[in-house]
Amino acid sequence: MSAQEDTRGRMLAHYEKAGALERILAGWQAMGGAPEALAAVDEFHIRGPMATKMLLDRLDLPPDARFLDVGSGLGGPARALAKQKGYPVTGLDLSASYCEIATELSRQVGLADTTDFLCQDVADHDGIYDGAWTLHVGMNVQDKEGFYRAIRRRLKPGAPFIVYDMFRGDGPAPRFPMPWAGTAADSHLERRELVEEALSSAGFEIVDRDDDTEKAAAFMTKAVGKAQSAGGPPPLGLHLVLGPVFAEIAPNLLHNLSSGAMRVGVIVCRGRMG
């Protein structure tokens, strides 16, 4: 097994836990089964649906646009995009079980015709799109320039591409486990400036950027406090996907944001013409 295959195997082992779909469906029904309740688990990024709405507000594409979600996870952002904007969305993820969950949840809420989830590396994907995004994906990617270059090849010239990610801050070393890695050895957290350099080298022009760290820290403060006061996890949440380690992840994430070890931000790009 190559070093790359070994790294990918550890990443998938961190994410994939047997029986996640069944646990999600049971927890969802316990919460009443409303489509919007799924956001507690399928918006697998900090600030959840609030962050997704922020990104949706930045998209202005023609009505017949086709959109690519790279690292689509459990499919929450793709479904939000398909529902609000009406674009057909293709999601790519390396986790077969996540694609299975995303596909089933889309079927459950009536969005199977407008969302499609493929277990595939973007470098191996065919198709040309009018826009794309990645939400909390770059921290799992060591070769960021190669990753973004592969996305650039899937976009029409001038098409928008949004990166919503965690970045390394100026504070102390981050605590682990984190949502994307159990240890620092499996994390590829990088400073935003270097991520922007990788995007530029891959053929993108940076058109806007924003820091979301304060809002993210406030979100995590509320989430951790709510979990502590409740004395246990809710029926539906990321603990159903990541397992018991999530009890460590949430406080670590709050610490890393509060200490300056990590920052959260948005980078809005477009593919260079020509």
PDB file of C-alpha atoms in Angstrom:
ATOM      1  CA  MET A   1       0.000   0.000   0.000  1.00  0.00           C
ATOM      2  CA  SER A   2       1.363   3.439  -0.963  1.00  0.00           C
ATOM      3  CA  ALA A   3       1.682   6.269   1.553  1.00  0.00           C
ATOM      4  CA  GLN A   4      -1.146   8.106  -0.235  1.00  0.00           C
ATOM      5  CA  GLU A   5      -3.422   5.065  -0.028  1.00  0.00           C
ATOM      6  CA  ASP A   6      -2.558   4.628   3.644  1.00  0.00           C
ATOM      7  CA  THR A   7      -3.383   8.267   4.378  1.00  0.00           C
ATOM      8  CA  ARG A   8      -6.672   8.019   2.502  1.00  0.00           C
ATOM      9  CA  GLY A   9      -7.524   4.840   4.383  1.00  0.00           C
ATOM     10  CA  ARG A  10      -7.001   6.532   7.757  1.00  0.00           C
ATOM     11  CA  MET A  11      -9.093   9.495   6.635  1.00  0.00           C
ATOM     12  CA  LEU A  12     -11.984   7.265   5.587  1.00  0.00           C
ATOM     13  CA  ALA A  13     -11.713   5.280   8.814  1.00  0.00           C
ATOM     14  CA  HIS A  14     -12.056   8.551  10.731  1.00  0.00           C
ATOM     15  CA  TYR A  15     -15.243   9.450   8.857  1.00  0.00           C
ATOM     16  CA  GLU A  16     -16.934   6.129   8.170  1.00  0.00           C
ATOM     17  CA  LYS A  17     -18.719   4.352  11.007  1.00  0.00           C
ATOM     18  CA  ALA A  18     -20.906   1.314  10.367  1.00  0.00           C
ATOM     19  CA  GLY A  19     -24.645   1.832  10.749  1.00  0.00           C
ATOM     20  CA  ALA A  20     -24.582   5.621  10.396  1.00  0.00           C
ATOM     21  CA  LEU A  21     -27.509   5.744   7.952  1.00  0.00           C
ATOM     22  CA  GLU A  22     -29.749   3.700  10.228  1.00  0.00           C
ATOM     23  CA  ARG A  23     -28.820   5.867  13.232  1.00  0.00           C
ATOM     24  CA  ILE A  24     -29.508   9.059  11.289  1.00  0.00           C
ATOM     25  CA  LEU A  25     -32.905   7.880  10.054  1.00  0.00           C
ATOM     26  CA  ALA A  26     -33.913   6.776  13.555  1.00  0.00           C
ATOM     27  CA  GLY A  27     -32.741  10.056  15.107  1.00  0.00           C
ATOM     28  CA  TRP A  28     -34.488  12.051  12.402  1.00  0.00           C
ATOM     29  CA  GLN A  29     -37.775  10.306  13.070  1.00  0.00           C
ATOM     30  CA  ALA A  30     -37.306  10.911  16.796  1.00  0.00           C
ATOM     31  CA  MET A  31     -37.004  14.627  15.953  1.00  0.00           C
ATOM     32  CA  GLY A  32     -40.280  14.534  13.998  1.00  0.00           C
ATOM     33  CA  GLY A  33     -38.982  13.791  10.479  1.00  0.00           C
ATOM     34  CA  ALA A  34     -39.236  17.343   9.085  1.00  0.00           C
ATOM     35  CA  PRO A  35     -36.763  17.999   6.234  1.00  0.00           C
ATOM     36  CA  GLU A  36     -35.250  21.011   7.999  1.00  0.00           C
ATOM     37  CA  ALA A  37     -34.412  18.880  11.056  1.00  0.00           C
ATOM     38  CA  LEU A  38     -31.760  17.057   9.005  1.00  0.00           C
ATOM     39  CA  ALA A  39     -29.531  20.145   9.249  1.00  0.00           C
ATOM     40  CA  ALA A  40     -28.489  18.927  12.698  1.00  0.00           C
ATOM     41  CA  VAL A  41     -26.456  16.202  11.000  1.00  0.00           C
ATOM     42  CA  ASP A  42     -26.204  16.747   7.236  1.00  0.00           C
ATOM     43  CA  GLU A  43     -24.713  20.268   7.378  1.00  0.00           C
ATOM     44  CA  PHE A  44     -21.292  18.862   8.307  1.00  0.00           C
ATOM     45  CA  HIS A  45     -19.458  22.184   8.682  1.00  0.00           C
ATOM     46  CA  ILE A  46     -19.247  24.885  11.304  1.00  0.00           C
ATOM     47  CA  ARG A  47     -22.336  27.138  11.637  1.00  0.00           C
ATOM     48  CA  GLY A  48     -24.317  24.571   9.634  1.00  0.00           C
ATOM     49  CA  PRO A  49     -27.287  25.999   7.704  1.00  0.00           C
ATOM     50  CA  MET A  50     -26.350  29.576   8.627  1.00  0.00           C
ATOM     51  CA  ALA A  51     -23.034  29.170   6.822  1.00  0.00           C
ATOM     52  CA  THR A  52     -24.722  27.448   3.878  1.00  0.00           C
ATOM     53  CA  LYS A  53     -27.136  30.379   3.521  1.00  0.00           C
ATOM     54  CA  MET A  54     -24.184  32.778   3.590  1.00  0.00           C
ATOM     55  CA  LEU A  55     -22.624  30.897   0.692  1.00  0.00           C
ATOM     56  CA  LEU A  56     -25.898  30.603  -1.221  1.00  0.00           C
ATOM     57  CA  ASP A  57     -26.276  34.380  -1.032  1.00  0.00           C
ATOM     58  CA  ARG A  58     -22.941  34.718  -2.834  1.00  0.00           C
ATOM     59  CA  LEU A  59     -24.056  32.637  -5.812  1.00  0.00           C
ATOM     60  CA  ASP A  60     -25.603  34.326  -8.836  1.00  0.00           C
ATOM     61  CA  LEU A  61     -25.813  31.820 -11.662  1.00  0.00           C
ATOM     62  CA  PRO A  62     -28.177  31.400 -14.629  1.00  0.00           C
ATOM     63  CA  PRO A  63     -31.339  29.323 -14.014  1.00  0.00           C
ATOM     64  CA  ASP A  64     -30.004  26.422 -16.097  1.00  0.00           C
ATOM     65  CA  ALA A  65     -26.697  26.217 -14.207  1.00  0.00           C
ATOM     66  CA  ARG A  66     -25.112  22.918 -13.227  1.00  0.00           C
ATOM     67  CA  PHE A  67     -23.242  22.944  -9.937  1.00  0.00           C
ATOM     68  CA  LEU A  68     -20.446  20.812  -8.459  1.00  0.00           C
ATOM     69  CA  ASP A  69     -20.090  20.161  -4.715  1.00  0.00           C
ATOM     70  CA  VAL A  70     -16.609  18.730  -4.097  1.00  0.00           C
ATOM     71  CA  GLY A  71     -16.442  16.821  -0.832  1.00  0.00           C
ATOM     72  CA  SER A  72     -20.222  16.744  -0.547  1.00  0.00           C
ATOM     73  CA  GLY A  73     -20.331  14.692   2.658  1.00  0.00           C
ATOM     74  CA  LEU A  74     -23.867  13.875   3.797  1.00  0.00           C
ATOM     75  CA  GLY A  75     -25.361  16.174   1.158  1.00  0.00           C
ATOM     76  CA  GLY A  76     -26.950  18.946   3.235  1.00  0.00           C
ATOM     77  CA  PRO A  77     -25.456  21.926   1.338  1.00  0.00           C
ATOM     78  CA  ALA A  78     -26.158  20.285  -2.026  1.00  0.00           C
ATOM     79  CA  ARG A  79     -29.805  19.799  -1.070  1.00  0.00           C
ATOM     80  CA  ALA A  80     -30.075  23.379   0.194  1.00  0.00           C
ATOM     81  CA  LEU A  81     -28.651  24.634  -3.090  1.00  0.00           C
ATOM     82  CA  ALA A  82     -30.920  22.448  -5.224  1.00  0.00           C
ATOM     83  CA  LYS A  83     -33.982  23.463  -3.204  1.00  0.00           C
ATOM     84  CA  GLN A  84     -33.331  27.211  -3.015  1.00  0.00           C
ATOM     85  CA  LYS A  85     -31.697  27.876  -6.383  1.00  0.00           C
ATOM     86  CA  GLY A  86     -33.148  25.038  -8.453  1.00  0.00           C
ATOM     87  CA  TYR A  87     -29.772  24.024  -9.878  1.00  0.00           C
ATOM     88  CA  PRO A  88     -29.041  20.350 -10.418  1.00  0.00           C
ATOM     89  CA  VAL A  89     -26.111  19.530  -8.123  1.00  0.00           C
ATOM     90  CA  THR A  90     -23.512  16.804  -8.478  1.00  0.00           C
ATOM     91  CA  GLY A  91     -21.734  15.914  -5.254  1.00  0.00           C
ATOM     92  CA  LEU A  92     -18.391  14.130  -5.156  1.00  0.00           C
ATOM     93  CA  ASP A  93     -17.007  12.429  -2.061  1.00  0.00           C
ATOM     94  CA  LEU A  94     -14.366   9.791  -1.367  1.00  0.00           C
ATOM     95  CA  SER A  95     -16.557   8.072   1.223  1.00  0.00           C
ATOM     96  CA  ALA A  96     -18.883   5.488  -0.289  1.00  0.00           C
ATOM     97  CA  SER A  97     -20.999   5.398   2.866  1.00  0.00           C
ATOM     98  CA  TYR A  98     -21.401   9.181   2.874  1.00  0.00           C
ATOM     99  CA  CYS A  99     -22.576   9.070  -0.748  1.00  0.00           C
ATOM    100  CA  GLU A 100     -25.028   6.323   0.186  1.00  0.00           C
ATOM    101  CA  ILE A 101     -26.366   8.401   3.096  1.00  0.00           C
ATOM    102  CA  ALA A 102     -26.577  11.565   0.983  1.00  0.00           C
ATOM    103  CA  THR A 103     -28.459   9.728  -1.776  1.00  0.00           C
ATOM    104  CA  GLU A 104     -30.960   8.221   0.645  1.00  0.00           C
ATOM    105  CA  LEU A 105     -31.586  11.501   2.463  1.00  0.00           C
ATOM    106  CA  SER A 106     -32.231  13.228  -0.864  1.00  0.00           C
ATOM    107  CA  ARG A 107     -34.732  10.498  -1.704  1.00  0.00           C
ATOM    108  CA  GLN A 108     -36.402  10.931   1.667  1.00  0.00           C
ATOM    109  CA  VAL A 109     -36.956  14.678   1.158  1.00  0.00           C
ATOM    110  CA  GLY A 110     -37.926  14.545  -2.526  1.00  0.00           C
ATOM    111  CA  LEU A 111     -34.692  15.904  -4.020  1.00  0.00           C
ATOM    112  CA  ALA A 112     -33.406  12.737  -5.685  1.00  0.00           C
ATOM    113  CA  ASP A 113     -34.025  14.200  -9.152  1.00  0.00           C
ATOM    114  CA  THR A 114     -31.918  17.322  -8.563  1.00  0.00           C
ATOM    115  CA  THR A 115     -29.006  15.911  -6.547  1.00  0.00           C
ATOM    116  CA  ASP A 116     -26.572  13.185  -7.522  1.00  0.00           C
ATOM    117  CA  PHE A 117     -23.794  11.869  -5.260  1.00  0.00           C
ATOM    118  CA  LEU A 118     -20.812   9.988  -6.672  1.00  0.00           C
ATOM    119  CA  CYS A 119     -18.015   8.243  -4.794  1.00  0.00           C
ATOM    120  CA  GLN A 120     -15.254   9.707  -6.921  1.00  0.00           C
ATOM    121  CA  ASP A 121     -12.126  11.850  -6.778  1.00  0.00           C
ATOM    122  CA  VAL A 122     -12.614  15.147  -8.607  1.00  0.00           C
ATOM    123  CA  ALA A 123      -9.418  14.386 -10.555  1.00  0.00           C
ATOM    124  CA  ASP A 124     -11.192  11.366 -12.091  1.00  0.00           C
ATOM    125  CA  HIS A 125     -14.508  13.084 -12.733  1.00  0.00           C
ATOM    126  CA  ASP A 126     -15.906  14.112 -16.119  1.00  0.00           C
ATOM    127  CA  GLY A 127     -18.286  16.976 -16.703  1.00  0.00           C
ATOM    128  CA  ILE A 128     -18.246  20.759 -17.026  1.00  0.00           C
ATOM    129  CA  TYR A 129     -20.054  22.976 -14.514  1.00  0.00           C
ATOM    130  CA  ASP A 130     -21.185  26.563 -14.097  1.00  0.00           C
ATOM    131  CA  GLY A 131     -19.979  26.809 -10.493  1.00  0.00           C
ATOM    132  CA  ALA A 132     -18.522  24.820  -7.618  1.00  0.00           C
ATOM    133  CA  TRP A 133     -17.704  24.948  -3.932  1.00  0.00           C
ATOM    134  CA  THR A 134     -15.926  23.035  -1.199  1.00  0.00           C
ATOM    135  CA  LEU A 135     -17.074  23.236   2.419  1.00  0.00           C
ATOM    136  CA  HIS A 136     -14.511  22.159   5.015  1.00  0.00           C
ATOM    137  CA  VAL A 137     -12.605  19.892   2.648  1.00  0.00           C
ATOM    138  CA  GLY A 138      -9.143  21.425   2.235  1.00  0.00           C
ATOM    139  CA  MET A 139      -7.986  20.320   5.691  1.00  0.00           C
ATOM    140  CA  ASN A 140      -8.001  16.735   4.352  1.00  0.00           C
ATOM    141  CA  VAL A 141      -6.031  17.638   1.204  1.00  0.00           C
ATOM    142  CA  GLN A 142      -2.239  17.738   1.227  1.00  0.00           C
ATOM    143  CA  ASP A 143      -1.732  18.712  -2.435  1.00  0.00           C
ATOM    144  CA  LYS A 144      -3.998  21.735  -2.457  1.00  0.00           C
ATOM    145  CA  GLU A 145      -2.774  23.147  -5.747  1.00  0.00           C
ATOM    146  CA  GLY A 146      -3.391  19.828  -7.495  1.00  0.00           C
ATOM    147  CA  PHE A 147      -6.833  19.567  -5.867  1.00  0.00           C
ATOM    148  CA  TYR A 148      -7.874  23.050  -6.961  1.00  0.00           C
ATOM    149  CA  ARG A 149      -6.418  22.536 -10.422  1.00  0.00           C
ATOM    150  CA  ALA A 150      -8.600  19.440 -10.835  1.00  0.00           C
ATOM    151  CA  ILE A 151     -11.656  21.501  -9.853  1.00  0.00           C
ATOM    152  CA  ARG A 152     -10.634  24.273 -12.258  1.00  0.00           C
ATOM    153  CA  ARG A 153     -10.696  21.751 -15.125  1.00  0.00           C
ATOM    154  CA  ARG A 154     -14.320  20.938 -14.318  1.00  0.00           C
ATOM    155  CA  LEU A 155     -15.472  24.585 -14.535  1.00  0.00           C
ATOM    156  CA  LYS A 156     -16.372  26.825 -17.435  1.00  0.00           C
ATOM    157  CA  PRO A 157     -14.045  29.824 -17.897  1.00  0.00           C
ATOM    158  CA  GLY A 158     -14.960  32.557 -15.446  1.00  0.00           C
ATOM    159  CA  ALA A 159     -17.177  30.263 -13.370  1.00  0.00           C
ATOM    160  CA  PRO A 160     -17.336  30.971  -9.615  1.00  0.00           C
ATOM    161  CA  PHE A 161     -15.686  28.715  -7.063  1.00  0.00           C
ATOM    162  CA  ILE A 162     -16.194  29.155  -3.307  1.00  0.00           C
ATOM    163  CA  VAL A 163     -13.924  27.752  -0.606  1.00  0.00           C
ATOM    164  CA  TYR A 164     -15.311  27.670   2.956  1.00  0.00           C
ATOM    165  CA  ASP A 165     -12.622  26.182   5.149  1.00  0.00           C
ATOM    166  CA  MET A 166     -10.698  26.042   8.374  1.00  0.00           C
ATOM    167  CA  PHE A 167      -7.262  27.672   8.271  1.00  0.00           C
ATOM    168  CA  ARG A 168      -4.260  27.671  10.570  1.00  0.00           C
ATOM    169  CA  GLY A 169      -4.173  30.726  12.828  1.00  0.00           C
ATOM    170  CA  ASP A 170      -1.353  32.481  14.675  1.00  0.00           C
ATOM    171  CA  GLY A 171      -2.111  30.843  18.030  1.00  0.00           C
ATOM    172  CA  PRO A 172      -0.795  27.632  19.611  1.00  0.00           C
ATOM    173  CA  ALA A 173      -0.843  24.228  17.962  1.00  0.00           C
ATOM    174  CA  PRO A 174      -4.412  22.989  17.485  1.00  0.00           C
ATOM    175  CA  ARG A 175      -5.810  20.332  19.763  1.00  0.00           C
ATOM    176  CA  PHE A 176      -6.984  17.063  18.256  1.00  0.00           C
ATOM    177  CA  PRO A 177      -9.193  15.174  17.490  1.00  0.00           C
ATOM    178  CA  MET A 178     -10.937  17.501  15.082  1.00  0.00           C
ATOM    179  CA  PRO A 179     -13.952  16.851  12.819  1.00  0.00           C
ATOM    180  CA  TRP A 180     -11.660  16.001   9.883  1.00  0.00           C
ATOM    181  CA  ALA A 181      -8.788  14.157  11.592  1.00  0.00           C
ATOM    182  CA  GLY A 182      -8.076  12.215  14.721  1.00  0.00           C
ATOM    183  CA  THR A 183      -4.486  13.430  15.002  1.00  0.00           C
ATOM    184  CA  ALA A 184      -2.305  16.256  13.707  1.00  0.00           C
ATOM    185  CA  ALA A 185      -0.473  13.750  11.498  1.00  0.00           C
ATOM    186  CA  ASP A 186      -3.605  13.275   9.374  1.00  0.00           C
ATOM    187  CA  SER A 187      -4.503  16.972   9.182  1.00  0.00           C
ATOM    188  CA  HIS A 188      -3.454  19.334   6.401  1.00  0.00           C
ATOM    189  CA  LEU A 189      -4.560  22.602   7.972  1.00  0.00           C
ATOM    190  CA  GLU A 190      -2.872  25.569   6.260  1.00  0.00           C
ATOM    191  CA  ARG A 191      -2.827  29.336   6.555  1.00  0.00           C
ATOM    192  CA  ARG A 192      -5.348  31.132   4.373  1.00  0.00           C
ATOM    193  CA  GLU A 193      -2.632  33.097   2.562  1.00  0.00           C
ATOM    194  CA  LEU A 194      -0.981  29.867   1.399  1.00  0.00           C
ATOM    195  CA  VAL A 195      -4.348  28.421   0.363  1.00  0.00           C
ATOM    196  CA  GLU A 196      -4.911  31.537  -1.742  1.00  0.00           C
ATOM    197  CA  GLU A 197      -1.496  31.035  -3.337  1.00  0.00           C
ATOM    198  CA  ALA A 198      -2.476  27.477  -4.226  1.00  0.00           C
ATOM    199  CA  LEU A 199      -5.743  28.704  -5.744  1.00  0.00           C
ATOM    200  CA  SER A 200      -3.924  31.315  -7.807  1.00  0.00           C
ATOM    201  CA  SER A 201      -1.383  28.771  -9.046  1.00  0.00           C
ATOM    202  CA  ALA A 202      -4.268  26.461  -9.993  1.00  0.00           C
ATOM    203  CA  GLY A 203      -5.801  29.073 -12.294  1.00  0.00           C
ATOM    204  CA  PHE A 204      -8.212  30.966 -10.052  1.00  0.00           C
ATOM    205  CA  GLU A 205      -8.556  34.679  -9.445  1.00  0.00           C
ATOM    206  CA  ILE A 206      -9.480  35.695  -5.885  1.00  0.00           C
ATOM    207  CA  VAL A 207     -12.415  38.113  -6.040  1.00  0.00           C
ATOM    208  CA  ASP A 208     -13.495  38.272  -2.388  1.00  0.00           C
ATOM    209  CA  ARG A 209     -12.667  36.907   1.047  1.00  0.00           C
ATOM    210  CA  ASP A 210     -14.215  37.043   4.493  1.00  0.00           C
ATOM    211  CA  ASP A 211     -13.306  35.874   7.988  1.00  0.00           C
ATOM    212  CA  ASP A 212     -15.992  33.948   9.850  1.00  0.00           C
ATOM    213  CA  THR A 213     -14.015  33.106  12.994  1.00  0.00           C
ATOM    214  CA  GLU A 214     -15.917  35.216  15.516  1.00  0.00           C
ATOM    215  CA  LYS A 215     -19.276  33.887  14.371  1.00  0.00           C
ATOM    216  CA  ALA A 216     -17.891  30.341  14.335  1.00  0.00           C
ATOM    217  CA  ALA A 217     -16.571  30.672  17.901  1.00  0.00           C
ATOM    218  CA  ALA A 218     -19.909  32.048  19.088  1.00  0.00           C
ATOM    219  CA  PHE A 219     -21.698  29.162  17.380  1.00  0.00           C
ATOM    220  CA  MET A 220     -19.448  26.595  19.067  1.00  0.00           C
ATOM    221  CA  THR A 221     -19.752  28.296  22.470  1.00  0.00           C
ATOM    222  CA  LYS A 222     -23.506  27.960  22.255  1.00  0.00           C
ATOM    223  CA  ALA A 223     -23.351  24.376  20.957  1.00  0.00           C
ATOM    224  CA  VAL A 224     -20.934  23.161  23.641  1.00  0.00           C
ATOM    225  CA  GLY A 225     -22.893  24.915  26.403  1.00  0.00           C
ATOM    226  CA  LYS A 226     -26.149  23.403  25.176  1.00  0.00           C
ATOM    227  CA  ALA A 227     -24.648  19.901  25.104  1.00  0.00           C
ATOM    228  CA  GLN A 228     -23.245  20.273  28.623  1.00  0.00           C
ATOM    229  CA  SER A 229     -26.506  21.542  30.074  1.00  0.00           C
ATOM    230  CA  ALA A 230     -28.492  18.778  28.375  1.00  0.00           C
ATOM    231  CA  GLY A 231     -26.315  16.121  29.948  1.00  0.00           C
ATOM    232  CA  GLY A 232     -26.027  14.145  26.729  1.00  0.00           C
ATOM    233  CA  PRO A 233     -26.292  14.345  22.946  1.00  0.00           C
ATOM    234  CA  PRO A 234     -29.568  15.082  21.128  1.00  0.00           C
ATOM    235  CA  PRO A 235     -31.373  12.427  19.055  1.00  0.00           C
ATOM    236  CA  LEU A 236     -29.844  13.804  15.858  1.00  0.00           C
ATOM    237  CA  GLY A 237     -26.325  15.149  15.481  1.00  0.00           C
ATOM    238  CA  LEU A 238     -22.808  14.473  14.242  1.00  0.00           C
ATOM    239  CA  HIS A 239     -22.162  12.072  17.115  1.00  0.00           C
ATOM    240  CA  LEU A 240     -24.276   9.595  15.113  1.00  0.00           C
ATOM    241  CA  VAL A 241     -21.705   9.803  12.324  1.00  0.00           C
ATOM    242  CA  LEU A 242     -18.346  10.294  14.049  1.00  0.00           C
ATOM    243  CA  GLY A 243     -19.109   8.196  17.121  1.00  0.00           C
ATOM    244  CA  PRO A 244     -18.201   8.815  20.783  1.00  0.00           C
ATOM    245  CA  VAL A 245     -15.063  10.792  19.834  1.00  0.00           C
ATOM    246  CA  PHE A 246     -17.359  13.700  18.946  1.00  0.00           C
ATOM    247  CA  ALA A 247     -17.622  14.411  22.676  1.00  0.00           C
ATOM    248  CA  GLU A 248     -13.927  15.413  22.502  1.00  0.00           C
ATOM    249  CA  ILE A 249     -14.119  17.106  19.122  1.00  0.00           C
ATOM    250  CA  ALA A 250     -16.628  19.843  19.987  1.00  0.00           C
ATOM    251  CA  PRO A 251     -14.691  21.283  23.005  1.00  0.00           C
ATOM    252  CA  ASN A 252     -11.415  21.021  21.062  1.00  0.00           C
ATOM    253  CA  LEU A 253     -12.927  22.914  18.156  1.00  0.00           C
ATOM    254  CA  LEU A 254     -14.115  25.679  20.480  1.00  0.00           C
ATOM    255  CA  HIS A 255     -10.669  25.879  22.117  1.00  0.00           C
ATOM    256  CA  ASN A 256      -8.884  26.063  18.763  1.00  0.00           C
ATOM    257  CA  LEU A 257     -11.103  28.890  17.549  1.00  0.00           C
ATOM    258  CA  SER A 258     -10.895  30.819  20.818  1.00  0.00           C
ATOM    259  CA  SER A 259      -7.112  30.449  21.177  1.00  0.00           C
ATOM    260  CA  GLY A 260      -6.333  31.564  17.642  1.00  0.00           C
ATOM    261  CA  ALA A 261      -5.024  28.139  16.663  1.00  0.00           C
ATOM    262  CA  MET A 262      -7.545  28.062  13.815  1.00  0.00           C
ATOM    263  CA  ARG A 263      -9.563  30.482  11.794  1.00  0.00           C
ATOM    264  CA  VAL A 264     -12.620  30.012   9.587  1.00  0.00           C
ATOM    265  CA  GLY A 265     -13.112  31.880   6.351  1.00  0.00           C
ATOM    266  CA  VAL A 266     -14.555  32.167   2.882  1.00  0.00           C
ATOM    267  CA  ILE A 267     -12.549  32.634  -0.314  1.00  0.00           C
ATOM    268  CA  VAL A 268     -14.554  33.496  -3.425  1.00  0.00           C
ATOM    269  CA  CYS A 269     -12.766  32.839  -6.726  1.00  0.00           C
ATOM    270  CA  ARG A 270     -13.431  32.535 -10.402  1.00  0.00           C
ATOM    271  CA  GLY A 271     -11.550  30.649 -13.047  1.00  0.00           C
ATOM    272  CA  ARG A 272      -9.282  32.854 -15.128  1.00  0.00           C
ATOM    273  CA  MET A 273     -10.425  33.379 -18.654  1.00  0.00           C
ATOM    274  CA  GLY A 274      -8.377  31.727 -21.360  1.00  0.00           C
TER     275      GLY A 274
END
